[in-house]
Amino acid sequence: APAPAASAAAAKHDPFPGWIIAGSSPDKYDVTKDRDVHHVGATSAKLEAIGNPGNTFVTLMQSVVADKYLGKRVRFSAFVRTSGADGWAGLWLRIDRKGGAKGPFDNMQQRPIKGTTDFKQYDVVLDVPQDSVSVNFGILLSGRGQAWFDGASLTVVPTSVPTTRGPDRAVNTAPLNLSLED
């Protein structure tokens, strides 16, 4: 009986049930519920650097079993606002495959949210291979500043919606231009 009570007490103080606070140095950031700044509903999640966190990041994330998404295209979407983001912020989506095989990944690093911005909807879209085990998604803040996260959704979309993952690097059938002269 004591263990469930302890779990219930811990969950009661968790500002975001179902979400995990993680990253390279989550202790260098505050992740809180903001009732003053929000876009959808009455609250948002606020990620805020404490002082100068250097080249570190924090993420507010979830991981779900991939079963109902296998062979489908998914879109993780949310509204994000930033203030003084001197590194960058972005949504991210990663598909983990069986046996630790690398799956599709996009963290918006090639299209980062920087500086001070108003709420805007962002999307990350990836295909979920048939051998996937989990779908992982969230928001990250790297470096100093603040980011607000609101109105998130994870939905299956038709294949007519383009993925946001950059093109895979070409895999050649044999080595090319080893002399680097071409």
Rosetta silent file (secondary structure, phi, psi, omega in degrees, C-alpha in Angstrom):
SEQUENCE: APAPAASAAAAKHDPFPGWIIAGSSPDKYDVTKDRDVHHVGATSAKLEAIGNPGNTFVTLMQSVVADKYLGKRVRFSAFVRTSGADGWAGLWLRIDRKGGAKGPFDNMQQRPIKGTTDFKQYDVVLDVPQDSVSVNFGILLSGRGQAWFDGASLTVVPTSVPTTRGPDRAVNTAPLNLSLED
SCORE:     score description
SCORE:     0.000 S_00000001
   1 L     0.000  -37.437 -179.169    0.000    0.000    0.000 S_00000001
   2 H   -62.057  -36.264 -177.157    2.781    2.584    0.712 S_00000001
   3 H   -62.367  -48.859  178.094    4.223    2.364   -2.821 S_00000001
   4 H   -60.205  -38.393  178.987    0.999    3.395   -4.641 S_00000001
   5 H   -62.878  -41.079  178.523    0.475    6.272   -2.212 S_00000001
   6 H   -63.942  -41.405  179.281    4.029    7.498   -2.886 S_00000001
   7 H   -64.170  -42.636  179.821    3.433    7.243   -6.647 S_00000001
   8 H   -63.574  -39.969  179.118    0.158    9.119   -6.367 S_00000001
   9 H   -64.771  -42.494  179.598    1.847   11.852   -4.321 S_00000001
  10 H   -63.804  -42.710 -179.260    4.655   12.173   -6.873 S_00000001
  11 H   -64.728  -34.760 -179.156    2.149   12.352   -9.756 S_00000001
  12 H   -60.860  -33.729 -177.997    0.152   15.014   -7.925 S_00000001
  13 H   -91.274   -6.911  178.427    3.179   17.338   -7.965 S_00000001
  14 L   -73.740  118.150 -177.211    4.114   16.545  -11.589 S_00000001
  15 L   -69.308  -18.409 -176.501    3.087   19.635  -13.579 S_00000001
  16 L  -135.822   76.596  178.753    2.724   17.591  -16.786 S_00000001
  17 L   -53.622  135.303 -178.968    1.358   14.065  -16.207 S_00000001
  18 L    92.418  -18.565 -178.966    2.403   11.786  -19.074 S_00000001
  19 L  -102.853  152.735 -179.752    5.336   13.989  -20.033 S_00000001
  20 E  -118.898  135.247  172.449    9.013   13.481  -19.159 S_00000001
  21 E   -96.146  121.067 -176.188   11.552   16.231  -18.524 S_00000001
  22 E  -144.727 -163.149  178.474   14.891   15.097  -19.968 S_00000001
  23 E   127.629 -174.422 -179.063   17.814   16.361  -22.062 S_00000001
  24 L   -74.680  -31.738  178.388   21.574   16.747  -21.777 S_00000001
  25 L  -150.560   68.202 -177.062   21.306   18.941  -18.634 S_00000001
  26 H   -61.486  -22.138  179.180   17.691   19.287  -17.498 S_00000001
  27 H   -69.786  -12.015  178.884   18.919   20.641  -14.137 S_00000001
  28 H   -92.989   10.411 -177.615   20.067   23.820  -15.938 S_00000001
  29 E  -138.243  152.835  168.376   16.479   24.632  -16.928 S_00000001
  30 E  -104.050  132.772  174.755   13.110   25.208  -15.293 S_00000001
  31 E  -122.247  111.310 -171.806   10.148   23.475  -16.929 S_00000001
  32 E  -134.475  165.538  174.031    6.934   24.836  -15.480 S_00000001
  33 E   -86.290  129.824 -179.545    3.244   25.307  -16.167 S_00000001
  34 E  -112.436  116.526  179.665    2.506   28.890  -17.289 S_00000001
  35 L   -92.673   -7.280 -179.358   -1.009   30.183  -16.641 S_00000001
  36 L   -96.188  -34.583 -178.837   -0.215   33.695  -17.952 S_00000001
  37 L  -115.307  115.043 -179.769    1.234   32.881  -21.393 S_00000001
  38 L  -158.983  162.063 -178.859   -0.722   30.363  -23.471 S_00000001
  39 L  -117.033  -39.434 -179.442   -2.215   29.928  -26.914 S_00000001
  40 L  -124.886  129.996  179.793   -4.764   27.102  -26.549 S_00000001
  41 L    75.469 -155.626 -172.341   -6.622   26.511  -23.299 S_00000001
  42 L  -106.764   -6.080 -179.830   -5.574   28.012  -19.973 S_00000001
  43 L  -143.571  163.181  170.755   -1.927   26.899  -19.623 S_00000001
  44 E  -137.681  169.532  171.955    1.249   26.203  -21.563 S_00000001
  45 E   -94.955  134.514  179.066    4.544   24.550  -20.750 S_00000001
  46 E  -116.525  123.733  174.817    7.411   26.990  -20.255 S_00000001
  47 E  -105.988  126.104 -174.897   11.018   25.880  -20.695 S_00000001
  48 E  -139.688  128.018  176.763   13.471   28.418  -19.300 S_00000001
  49 E   -68.164  142.607  174.029   17.243   28.400  -19.013 S_00000001
  50 L   -98.383  108.665 -177.544   18.668   29.089  -15.572 S_00000001
  51 L    64.777 -137.035  178.828   21.498   31.545  -16.169 S_00000001
  52 L  -108.180  102.874 -177.468   23.823   30.408  -18.956 S_00000001
  53 L   -78.893    0.000 -178.138   23.386   26.670  -19.511 S_00000001
  54 L    68.920 -149.117 -176.734   26.117   26.602  -22.167 S_00000001
  55 L   -90.943   60.802  179.905   25.746   24.146  -25.019 S_00000001
  56 L  -124.994  173.869  177.531   23.090   22.009  -23.296 S_00000001
  57 E  -147.851  160.977  173.046   19.393   21.366  -23.821 S_00000001
  58 E  -125.947  151.295  175.731   16.209   20.371  -22.072 S_00000001
  59 E  -137.503  146.226  169.200   13.227   18.574  -23.528 S_00000001
  60 E  -110.159  117.747 -167.294    9.653   17.958  -22.475 S_00000001
  61 E  -141.772  166.649  170.748    8.762   14.682  -24.164 S_00000001
  62 E  -135.762  157.006  174.415    6.609   11.589  -24.435 S_00000001
  63 E  -133.717  125.485 -179.761    7.252    8.109  -25.727 S_00000001
  64 E  -125.157  152.806  177.208    4.379    5.923  -26.940 S_00000001
  65 E   -61.811  137.578 -173.464    4.185    2.377  -28.278 S_00000001
  66 L   -80.562   -9.470 -169.977    4.317    2.463  -32.088 S_00000001
  67 H   -43.719  -49.773 -174.849    1.739   -0.297  -32.731 S_00000001
  68 H   -79.111   -3.233 -179.772   -1.135    1.872  -33.984 S_00000001
  69 H  -109.481   -3.493 -175.188    1.214    3.951  -36.178 S_00000001
  70 L   -55.633  129.966  178.508    3.100    1.142  -37.973 S_00000001
  71 L    74.645    9.100 -177.525    3.397    1.758  -41.710 S_00000001
  72 L  -114.909  168.744  175.284    1.762    5.180  -41.390 S_00000001
  73 E  -103.239  130.470 -178.890    2.875    8.792  -41.621 S_00000001
  74 E  -119.869  149.953  176.843    2.545   10.825  -38.409 S_00000001
  75 E  -122.402  124.252  170.337    2.592   14.539  -37.689 S_00000001
  76 E  -100.540  123.797 -173.655    3.615   15.983  -34.333 S_00000001
  77 E  -132.738  145.480  175.648    2.298   19.532  -34.196 S_00000001
  78 E  -164.290  163.877  173.750    2.283   22.267  -31.554 S_00000001
  79 E   -95.066  133.882 -179.212    2.321   26.005  -31.041 S_00000001
  80 E  -129.662  140.378  174.454    5.668   27.414  -29.901 S_00000001
  81 E  -130.954  144.983  179.261    6.649   30.892  -28.716 S_00000001
  82 E  -130.937  158.522  173.626   10.175   31.977  -27.742 S_00000001
  83 E  -141.543  119.352  176.785   11.874   34.807  -25.884 S_00000001
  84 E    60.077   30.713  179.807   15.606   35.454  -26.118 S_00000001
  85 E   -73.174   96.671 -176.214   16.363   31.989  -27.476 S_00000001
  86 E   -86.271  -15.029  170.698   20.060   32.492  -28.249 S_00000001
  87 E   -94.231 -101.319  174.181   20.590   28.814  -29.045 S_00000001
  88 E  -168.963  162.418  174.507   17.453   27.385  -30.581 S_00000001
  89 E  -128.782  158.973  176.911   14.142   25.696  -29.883 S_00000001
  90 E  -176.510  156.909  170.025   12.229   23.168  -31.896 S_00000001
  91 E   -78.128  158.305  175.109    9.768   20.331  -31.936 S_00000001
  92 E  -145.582  154.307 -178.879   11.218   16.880  -32.423 S_00000001
  93 E  -146.389  128.084  179.628   10.009   13.457  -33.460 S_00000001
  94 E  -136.218  134.782  178.286   12.010   10.221  -33.384 S_00000001
  95 E  -106.125  121.155  177.039   10.944    6.722  -34.343 S_00000001
  96 E   -96.630  136.478 -176.782   12.769    3.896  -32.536 S_00000001
  97 E  -109.689  163.954  179.718   13.006    0.552  -34.320 S_00000001
  98 H   -57.195  146.251  176.046   13.431   -3.045  -33.120 S_00000001
  99 H    69.581   15.081  179.868   16.913   -4.124  -32.122 S_00000001
 100 H    77.173    9.894  178.552   18.090   -0.551  -31.666 S_00000001
 101 L   -63.172  142.243 -179.370   18.074    0.114  -35.433 S_00000001
 102 L   -68.423  131.700  178.785   18.136    3.805  -36.280 S_00000001
 103 L  -113.062  179.418  178.801   14.746    5.151  -37.278 S_00000001
 104 L   -59.131  147.141 -177.431   13.546    8.427  -38.793 S_00000001
 105 E  -151.877  138.892  172.388   14.351   11.568  -36.778 S_00000001
 106 E  -149.949  124.574  177.966   13.735   15.305  -37.117 S_00000001
 107 L  -119.992   17.082  177.909   14.412   17.894  -34.401 S_00000001
 108 L    64.899   12.924 -179.379   14.008   21.067  -36.499 S_00000001
 109 L   -62.164  -27.071  178.082   17.731   21.843  -36.103 S_00000001
 110 L   -83.074   -8.346  176.637   17.827   22.707  -39.814 S_00000001
 111 L  -143.224   60.482 -171.996   14.912   25.130  -39.331 S_00000001
 112 L   -69.166  156.827  172.533   15.372   26.296  -35.726 S_00000001
 113 E   -97.505  119.271 -175.181   13.197   28.707  -33.787 S_00000001
 114 E  -129.483  161.035  174.322   15.498   31.481  -32.543 S_00000001
 115 E    72.424 -139.920 -179.480   15.284   34.840  -30.815 S_00000001
 116 E  -116.803  121.547 -177.083   11.910   36.193  -29.763 S_00000001
 117 E  -134.615  156.214  173.884    8.845   34.931  -31.625 S_00000001
 118 E   -86.440  170.515  177.683    5.092   34.909  -31.118 S_00000001
 119 E   -57.602  132.250  176.317    3.101   31.685  -30.989 S_00000001
 120 E  -145.651  144.986  178.479    3.234   29.871  -34.311 S_00000001
 121 E   -81.886  133.491  177.315    2.223   26.344  -35.233 S_00000001
 122 E  -123.709  152.553 -179.402    5.077   24.024  -36.191 S_00000001
 123 E  -132.593  145.043  169.439    4.945   20.487  -37.578 S_00000001
 124 E  -128.065  125.903 -173.643    7.311   17.539  -37.722 S_00000001
 125 E  -126.735  125.938 -179.918    6.199   14.736  -40.075 S_00000001
 126 E  -140.274  157.649  172.416    7.802   11.282  -40.377 S_00000001
 127 E   -88.170  145.094  179.581    7.005    7.798  -41.639 S_00000001
 128 L  -106.777  105.913 -179.905    6.802    5.007  -39.060 S_00000001
 129 L   -60.063  156.454 -177.351    8.500    1.852  -40.406 S_00000001
 130 L   -61.390  -25.406 -177.902    6.759   -1.509  -39.874 S_00000001
 131 L   -97.527   22.968 -178.767    9.475   -2.644  -37.426 S_00000001
 132 E   -77.832  149.910  177.952    9.126    0.378  -35.116 S_00000001
 133 E  -113.429  -28.837  179.598    8.732   -0.017  -31.364 S_00000001
 134 E  -149.987  154.232  174.698    8.126    3.550  -30.171 S_00000001
 135 E  -116.422  122.005 -175.243    7.224    7.042  -31.299 S_00000001
 136 E  -119.380  137.871 -175.083    8.989    9.744  -29.276 S_00000001
 137 E  -155.205  157.892  177.799    8.181   13.444  -29.478 S_00000001
 138 E   173.402 -164.312  175.289    8.521   16.724  -27.663 S_00000001
 139 E  -121.944  148.001  175.077    9.935   20.223  -27.597 S_00000001
 140 E  -131.100  152.007  173.298   13.505   21.166  -26.863 S_00000001
 141 E  -128.823  124.142  178.860   15.287   24.343  -25.831 S_00000001
 142 E  -115.815  129.895 -179.253   19.035   24.579  -26.323 S_00000001
 143 L    85.073 -163.192 -176.334   21.027   27.421  -24.784 S_00000001
 144 L   -79.022  163.987  174.735   19.651   30.491  -23.046 S_00000001
 145 L   112.884 -164.305 -176.936   16.159   31.920  -23.251 S_00000001
 146 E  -136.939  149.686  172.966   12.617   30.703  -22.923 S_00000001
 147 E  -140.626  137.686  175.569   10.213   28.648  -25.005 S_00000001
 148 E  -110.621  145.268 -172.347    6.494   28.070  -24.502 S_00000001
 149 E  -134.070  127.184 -173.678    4.780   24.954  -25.837 S_00000001
 150 E  -153.794  154.295  172.105    1.003   24.619  -26.258 S_00000001
 151 E    62.667   43.246 -177.520   -1.712   22.818  -28.200 S_00000001
 152 E   -76.842  150.861  173.692    0.271   19.688  -29.092 S_00000001
 153 E  -151.252  151.111  173.943   -1.113   16.830  -31.184 S_00000001
 154 E  -126.862  114.095 -174.496    0.141   13.578  -32.695 S_00000001
 155 E  -134.052  153.032  171.564   -1.944   12.477  -35.676 S_00000001
 156 E   -80.906  134.531  179.835   -1.792   10.089  -38.600 S_00000001
 157 E  -126.023  158.131  178.277   -1.714   12.007  -41.892 S_00000001
 158 L   -68.071  158.146 -179.786   -1.996   10.901  -45.525 S_00000001
 159 L   -67.819   -8.651  174.647    1.183   10.260  -47.492 S_00000001
 160 L   -71.118  -18.847  175.112    0.322   13.350  -49.563 S_00000001
 161 L   -79.404  120.717 -176.945    1.582   15.381  -46.558 S_00000001
 162 L   -68.707  147.618  175.465    5.356   15.690  -47.137 S_00000001
 163 L   -74.672  158.332  178.229    7.744   14.507  -44.450 S_00000001
 164 L   -99.005   -7.334  177.649    9.948   17.108  -42.794 S_00000001
 165 L   -64.910  133.699  177.763   12.901   14.752  -42.539 S_00000001
 166 L   -64.638  168.058 -179.714   15.696   15.902  -44.784 S_00000001
 167 L   -64.755  142.359  175.262   16.797   13.680  -47.638 S_00000001
 168 L   -66.747  149.335  175.612   18.770   10.619  -46.622 S_00000001
 169 L   -66.180  140.105  179.321   22.394   10.660  -47.608 S_00000001
 170 L   -63.809  141.698  174.704   22.964    8.773  -50.805 S_00000001
 171 L  -112.170  115.374 -178.104   24.437    5.301  -50.406 S_00000001
 172 L   -80.946  154.633  177.442   26.700    4.460  -53.323 S_00000001
 173 L   -79.424  -18.935  177.835   27.100    0.940  -54.666 S_00000001
 174 L  -152.558  160.555  178.343   30.907    1.434  -54.761 S_00000001
 175 L   -59.767  142.900  179.095   33.363    4.094  -53.549 S_00000001
 176 L  -124.144  144.697  170.786   33.365    7.267  -55.681 S_00000001
 177 L    48.436   47.715  179.962   35.981   10.000  -56.169 S_00000001
 178 L   -65.035  -24.919  178.913   38.418    8.646  -53.600 S_00000001
 179 L   -78.710  -12.507 -177.560   41.138   10.907  -55.022 S_00000001
 180 L    60.694   21.898 -178.579   38.896   13.921  -54.385 S_00000001
 181 L   -92.869  -20.127 -178.855   40.015   15.237  -57.793 S_00000001
 182 L   -78.555    0.000    0.000   36.620   15.122  -59.533 S_00000001
